[in-house]
Amino acid sequence: MREITLSKAVNEAIAEEMRRDDTVFLMGEDVAEAGTPFKVLSGLVEEFGTERVIDTPISEPGFVGMAVGAAMTGSRPIVDLMFGDFLFLVMDQLCNQAAKTSYMSGGKLNVPMVLRTNLGATRRSAAQHSQSLHALVAHIPGLKVALPSSAFEAKGLMKTAIRDENPVVIFEDKLMYNDKAPVPEEEFLLPFGQANIVRQGRDVTLVATSSMVQVCQKAAELLEKDGISAEIVDPRTIVPLDEDTILDSVRKTSRAVVVDEGHQSFGVTAEIASRIGEKAFYHLDAPVQRMGAMDVPVPFSPALEDLTVPTPEAVAERAGMICRGELVHAA
Amino acid sequence: MAARNATRNASRNTSKRATRNNSDAYVRMYRQMVRIRAFEDNANQLYLSAKMPGLTHMYSGQEAVAVGICEALEDSDNITSTHRGHGHCVAKGAEFKQMFCELLGKEEGYCRGKGGSMHIADQSHGNLGANAIVGGSMGIATGAALTAKRLNTGNVAVCFFGDGATAQGLWYEVMNMAALWKLPVIYACENNGYSEYTKTEEIAAGSITARAEAFGIEAFEVDGQDVLAVNDLTTKLVARARKGEGPFFMNLSTYRYHGHHVGDINRDYYRSKDEEAEWKDKRDPITNFGKWLEDEKIMTAEELVALNDEVRADAEAAVQYALEAKYPDGSEVTMHVFHEPA
Ligand SMILES: Cc1ncc(C[n+]2csc(CCOP(=O)(O)OP(=O)(O)O)c2C)c(N)n1
Ligand SMILES: [Mg+2]
């Protein structure tokens, strides 16, 4: 199968959907000629014109609000939010308006919009350009949240997001834009709420999202050298969450480490770990482990930043400890 | 449009005769502009030689704005800075060593390496921080002015932001309150014509000065390449703001010489080489002010060269120092999440 970058995968997904459906349009800062700072959208304005690929002023609450209104009235906007950190600027429009419209109208109105943005630290961009804020959005009922972990997911999930009748927030890992993965040439969509078993294993389940899937793949290789067989489950979307696949895996391995790049407290790792605790408790041989980003703003200095996110070595170490029965309660 | 007519055009000042007792201030302004340029040239070199983590937005070309304004301020006055903040930082009194240390994420940096280029600030001189959120400091500057008024400190606050930031709704909210409450804040729009890779005129409707005037705020257009014009206007506005006649708005036309950030090298698709050359060759704030200092016999050509050499040597020594300086200890990662009074 051909291999393409994550960037190209997103670009293809959007182009295909724009060709298929005239109501799809794109807006955001520097999305047209510049094709975004990460060059993900290059070429789209040439094909679809400035009527459908719209450069906006630096007015995030304004254009997200407009996307909500456009979506309620027959358009399917894709809004580009340059950095996930800018979610804090658009929270009212996203969480009070987009998320609640279907419910507040008793199902009479809906908001089929996609907000595409990113997550991920270690790019030396400091505290306001490095956050992974997907848990914050996932907390709000009415928003779907997709976390592609490779070019393949990025394409399939984006196409599904565009066709969804609800607001979907899709977070790409900004460090992965140039990473290649096999992506079929033929059209395909990936359903929401269906986890992917990235790797089969017997001894421990690593539940990993987005950027952490690669980290866990490397961790699994390290564990293998110690004779530990790790299974990796990538939920792909956290709303909706495919609980069954996660629970089935944990029931088989009887151990779990949940790894996600959001802050550890009150986040994705907490949610998934507690569901495992609630629903697979009697299958567990060790306390479920959580590994998220440290509960600190992301520091600039490489000497500090690298300490804040889970590494393959740290994941392997933690997983190894629970497999060897060395850790009864997390430190 | 009535509001437009009310826009003051600050007179270009370079035709004025220098007064002897100001010559120290002139030399200082020149030096500060040269220091900013030297800082940026070294920052660019650090990026190109892969010694600097991440990216940085360079201030080169805009020196007269930061310097003209900050030279009109007292040390205790506040400023808020932007993602393109090295110039403001230098102009408000920062030292090279701690700045380069910050740029490289070292412990001795002004923010102990936690902020980096986009948050660089010497807090001890009233700089309330550089901001990576476009428009993110507009509330902060206005709030500093609220303190100045409530506590009667006599301070003013200058809010630096780019033309692109005028699209942020926050600005209109705080201008309204600043005008209602007559706060001593000066909104300084560094209008370099671009928001990243887009000409700002393509994404801004109407007139920017008229927007401030709609709130009853006096607005001024000034040549941001002319350090004396900037300094002269700011000096007057600061004095008036201290008397409770603020807030004010300045639209300073200027130009960034480099790309949006150091990595933005092929930029023909959004702005022409001719346009860049025009600004660099004819309107360079440092070259032109240097000529004026010579014409006015404040400095000789040799003195100008010597000053430039001295500043460049300082900058290079500071770079060397910062390269060898140590990174913060890993234990610092959890420090400062919450403030612990010393
Ligand atoms: C809220 C927000 N939106 C978008 C960005 C990305 N961004 C960084 S700088 C910039 C352009 C800013 O233009 P301007 O205010 O004119 O400042 P300049 O870069 O020209 O100095 C943009 C869009 C950001 N940092 N923050
Ligand atoms: Mg600008």
Short mmCIF file of N, CA and C in Angstrom, two decimals, chain A residues 29-30 33-34 36-37 39 55-61 82-83 85-86 89 123-129 294-305 307-308, chain B residues 53-55 102-106 112-119 130-134 164-165 167-168 195-198 203 269 327-334 337:
data_model
loop_
_atom_site.label_atom_id
_atom_site.label_comp_id
_atom_site.label_asym_id
_atom_site.label_seq_id
_atom_site.Cartn_x
_atom_site.Cartn_y
_atom_site.Cartn_z
N GLU A 29 -7.45 30.82 9.97
CA GLU A 29 -6.36 31.78 9.71
C GLU A 29 -5.31 31.15 8.80
N ASP A 30 -4.99 31.85 7.74
CA ASP A 30 -3.95 31.39 6.81
C ASP A 30 -4.20 29.99 6.27
N GLU A 33 -3.88 30.60 0.69
CA GLU A 33 -2.57 30.54 0.01
C GLU A 33 -1.50 29.89 0.88
N ALA A 34 -1.48 30.26 2.15
CA ALA A 34 -0.44 29.72 3.03
C ALA A 34 -0.67 28.24 3.34
N THR A 36 -2.05 26.91 5.87
CA THR A 36 -1.75 26.80 7.32
C THR A 36 -0.23 26.78 7.57
N PRO A 37 0.18 27.19 8.77
CA PRO A 37 1.61 27.18 9.10
C PRO A 37 2.24 25.79 8.96
N LYS A 39 1.32 23.74 6.68
CA LYS A 39 1.17 23.42 5.25
C LYS A 39 0.26 22.21 5.00
N ASP A 55 -9.85 32.58 4.23
CA ASP A 55 -8.92 33.14 5.22
C ASP A 55 -9.68 34.09 6.13
N THR A 56 -9.53 33.90 7.43
CA THR A 56 -10.23 34.77 8.37
C THR A 56 -9.24 35.71 9.06
N PRO A 57 -9.75 36.78 9.63
CA PRO A 57 -8.93 37.55 10.57
C PRO A 57 -8.64 36.71 11.82
N ILE A 58 -7.80 37.24 12.69
CA ILE A 58 -7.44 36.51 13.92
C ILE A 58 -8.55 36.76 14.94
N SER A 59 -9.69 36.14 14.67
CA SER A 59 -10.91 36.37 15.46
C SER A 59 -11.54 35.03 15.77
N GLU A 60 -10.88 34.24 16.59
CA GLU A 60 -11.32 32.86 16.78
C GLU A 60 -12.75 32.74 17.29
N PRO A 61 -13.15 33.48 18.34
CA PRO A 61 -14.54 33.32 18.79
C PRO A 61 -15.52 33.70 17.68
N MET A 82 -5.68 27.04 14.60
CA MET A 82 -4.26 26.81 14.33
C MET A 82 -3.54 26.02 15.43
N PHE A 83 -3.84 26.33 16.67
CA PHE A 83 -3.27 25.58 17.79
C PHE A 83 -4.39 25.20 18.76
N ASP A 85 -4.35 25.18 21.75
CA ASP A 85 -4.36 26.12 22.87
C ASP A 85 -5.39 27.24 22.67
N PHE A 86 -5.74 27.52 21.42
CA PHE A 86 -6.69 28.61 21.17
C PHE A 86 -8.13 28.19 21.45
N LEU A 89 -10.03 30.37 23.70
CA LEU A 89 -10.66 31.59 23.19
C LEU A 89 -12.08 31.31 22.69
N ARG A 123 7.66 20.42 21.20
CA ARG A 123 8.06 21.16 20.02
C ARG A 123 8.77 22.45 20.42
N ARG A 124 9.06 22.62 21.70
CA ARG A 124 9.77 23.81 22.20
C ARG A 124 8.97 25.07 21.91
N SER A 125 7.67 24.98 22.16
CA SER A 125 6.80 26.12 21.86
C SER A 125 6.20 26.74 23.11
N ALA A 126 6.57 26.23 24.26
CA ALA A 126 6.18 26.79 25.56
C ALA A 126 4.70 26.64 25.86
N ALA A 127 4.29 27.29 26.94
CA ALA A 127 3.04 26.95 27.62
C ALA A 127 1.77 27.25 26.84
N GLN A 128 1.82 28.19 25.91
CA GLN A 128 0.59 28.56 25.20
C GLN A 128 0.49 27.98 23.79
N HIS A 129 1.43 27.11 23.42
CA HIS A 129 1.36 26.49 22.09
C HIS A 129 1.67 24.99 22.16
N MET A 294 2.53 15.76 32.85
CA MET A 294 2.60 16.28 34.22
C MET A 294 1.60 17.42 34.39
N ASP A 295 1.18 17.61 35.62
CA ASP A 295 0.25 18.70 35.90
C ASP A 295 0.99 20.02 36.05
N VAL A 296 1.66 20.40 35.00
CA VAL A 296 2.36 21.70 34.97
C VAL A 296 2.13 22.31 33.59
N PRO A 297 2.14 23.65 33.49
CA PRO A 297 2.12 24.24 32.16
C PRO A 297 3.35 23.74 31.41
N VAL A 298 3.27 23.63 30.10
CA VAL A 298 4.41 23.06 29.37
C VAL A 298 5.56 24.07 29.38
N PRO A 299 6.71 23.66 29.95
CA PRO A 299 7.84 24.59 30.01
C PRO A 299 8.57 24.65 28.67
N PHE A 300 9.26 25.76 28.43
CA PHE A 300 9.99 25.91 27.17
C PHE A 300 11.28 25.09 27.15
N SER A 301 12.06 25.19 28.19
CA SER A 301 13.38 24.58 28.19
C SER A 301 13.33 23.08 27.87
N PRO A 302 14.09 22.65 26.88
CA PRO A 302 14.11 21.22 26.55
C PRO A 302 14.42 20.37 27.77
N ALA A 303 15.27 20.91 28.66
CA ALA A 303 15.65 20.15 29.85
C ALA A 303 14.45 19.87 30.74
N LEU A 304 13.45 20.73 30.68
CA LEU A 304 12.25 20.54 31.49
C LEU A 304 11.12 19.91 30.67
N GLU A 305 10.97 20.38 29.44
CA GLU A 305 9.81 19.93 28.66
C GLU A 305 9.80 18.41 28.48
N LEU A 307 10.63 16.21 30.37
CA LEU A 307 10.21 15.47 31.57
C LEU A 307 8.70 15.39 31.69
N THR A 308 7.99 16.24 30.93
CA THR A 308 6.56 16.40 31.20
C THR A 308 5.66 15.39 30.50
N PRO B 53 16.40 26.08 20.63
CA PRO B 53 15.22 25.22 20.58
C PRO B 53 14.02 26.00 20.03
N GLY B 54 13.26 25.39 19.17
CA GLY B 54 12.03 26.00 18.68
C GLY B 54 12.27 27.11 17.67
N LEU B 55 11.26 27.97 17.56
CA LEU B 55 11.28 29.05 16.57
C LEU B 55 11.25 30.39 17.29
N GLU B 102 17.47 32.89 28.32
CA GLU B 102 16.05 32.52 28.20
C GLU B 102 15.79 31.89 26.83
N LEU B 103 16.34 32.50 25.81
CA LEU B 103 16.14 32.02 24.45
C LEU B 103 16.60 30.57 24.29
N LEU B 104 17.61 30.21 25.07
CA LEU B 104 18.16 28.85 24.96
C LEU B 104 17.63 27.93 26.06
N GLY B 105 16.71 28.44 26.87
CA GLY B 105 16.11 27.59 27.90
C GLY B 105 17.02 27.31 29.08
N LYS B 106 17.88 28.29 29.41
CA LYS B 106 18.83 28.07 30.49
C LYS B 106 18.31 28.66 31.81
N ARG B 112 13.74 31.73 33.91
CA ARG B 112 14.40 30.47 34.29
C ARG B 112 14.24 29.40 33.22
N GLY B 113 14.17 29.85 31.97
CA GLY B 113 14.06 28.90 30.86
C GLY B 113 12.65 28.39 30.63
N LYS B 114 11.72 28.82 31.45
CA LYS B 114 10.37 28.27 31.30
C LYS B 114 9.57 28.95 30.21
N GLY B 115 9.96 30.19 29.88
CA GLY B 115 9.16 30.94 28.91
C GLY B 115 9.68 30.84 27.49
N GLY B 116 10.99 30.99 27.31
CA GLY B 116 11.55 31.01 25.96
C GLY B 116 11.20 32.29 25.23
N SER B 117 11.46 32.27 23.93
CA SER B 117 11.31 33.47 23.11
C SER B 117 9.94 34.14 23.26
N MET B 118 8.89 33.35 23.26
CA MET B 118 7.55 33.94 23.21
C MET B 118 7.08 34.52 24.55
N HIS B 119 7.83 34.26 25.61
CA HIS B 119 7.41 34.79 26.92
C HIS B 119 8.53 35.57 27.59
N ALA B 130 5.70 38.71 27.68
CA ALA B 130 5.41 38.57 26.26
C ALA B 130 4.38 37.47 26.14
N ASN B 131 3.53 37.58 25.13
CA ASN B 131 2.35 36.74 25.06
C ASN B 131 2.30 35.97 23.75
N ALA B 132 2.02 34.68 23.83
CA ALA B 132 1.94 33.89 22.59
C ALA B 132 0.53 33.81 22.05
N ILE B 133 -0.40 34.45 22.77
CA ILE B 133 -1.77 34.51 22.28
C ILE B 133 -1.95 35.89 21.66
N VAL B 134 -2.26 35.93 20.37
CA VAL B 134 -2.41 37.22 19.71
C VAL B 134 -3.54 38.01 20.37
N GLY B 164 -2.50 42.52 13.21
CA GLY B 164 -3.38 41.35 13.17
C GLY B 164 -4.22 41.23 14.43
N ALA B 165 -3.67 41.67 15.53
CA ALA B 165 -4.36 41.54 16.82
C ALA B 165 -5.58 42.45 16.93
N ALA B 167 -7.99 42.33 15.26
CA ALA B 167 -9.18 41.52 14.95
C ALA B 167 -9.75 40.84 16.19
N GLN B 168 -9.03 40.88 17.29
CA GLN B 168 -9.51 40.20 18.49
C GLN B 168 -10.57 41.05 19.22
N SER B 195 -0.26 39.81 8.97
CA SER B 195 -0.61 38.87 10.02
C SER B 195 -0.15 37.53 9.50
N GLU B 196 0.95 37.05 10.04
CA GLU B 196 1.57 35.85 9.49
C GLU B 196 1.79 36.02 7.99
N TYR B 197 1.05 35.21 7.19
CA TYR B 197 1.33 35.17 5.75
C TYR B 197 0.24 35.87 4.95
N THR B 198 -0.47 36.74 5.62
CA THR B 198 -1.59 37.42 4.98
C THR B 198 -1.42 38.92 5.16
N ILE B 203 -7.79 41.34 5.55
CA ILE B 203 -8.63 40.75 6.61
C ILE B 203 -9.06 41.79 7.64
N TYR B 269 5.41 34.20 -2.04
CA TYR B 269 3.99 34.04 -2.35
C TYR B 269 3.11 35.05 -1.63
N TYR B 327 21.41 24.27 32.06
CA TYR B 327 19.96 24.13 32.00
C TYR B 327 19.42 24.09 33.43
N PRO B 328 18.16 24.42 33.59
CA PRO B 328 17.59 24.28 34.93
C PRO B 328 17.60 22.82 35.36
N ASP B 329 17.72 22.62 36.64
CA ASP B 329 17.65 21.27 37.19
C ASP B 329 16.24 20.71 36.97
N GLY B 330 16.19 19.41 36.74
CA GLY B 330 14.90 18.78 36.49
C GLY B 330 13.86 19.07 37.58
N SER B 331 14.32 19.29 38.80
CA SER B 331 13.37 19.52 39.90
C SER B 331 12.59 20.82 39.70
N GLU B 332 13.07 21.69 38.83
CA GLU B 332 12.37 22.95 38.62
C GLU B 332 11.06 22.77 37.86
N VAL B 333 10.88 21.61 37.26
CA VAL B 333 9.71 21.45 36.41
C VAL B 333 8.40 21.65 37.16
N THR B 334 8.38 21.27 38.43
CA THR B 334 7.13 21.43 39.19
C THR B 334 7.11 22.72 40.02
N VAL B 337 4.30 26.47 39.62
CA VAL B 337 2.93 26.29 39.11
C VAL B 337 2.01 27.21 39.92
#
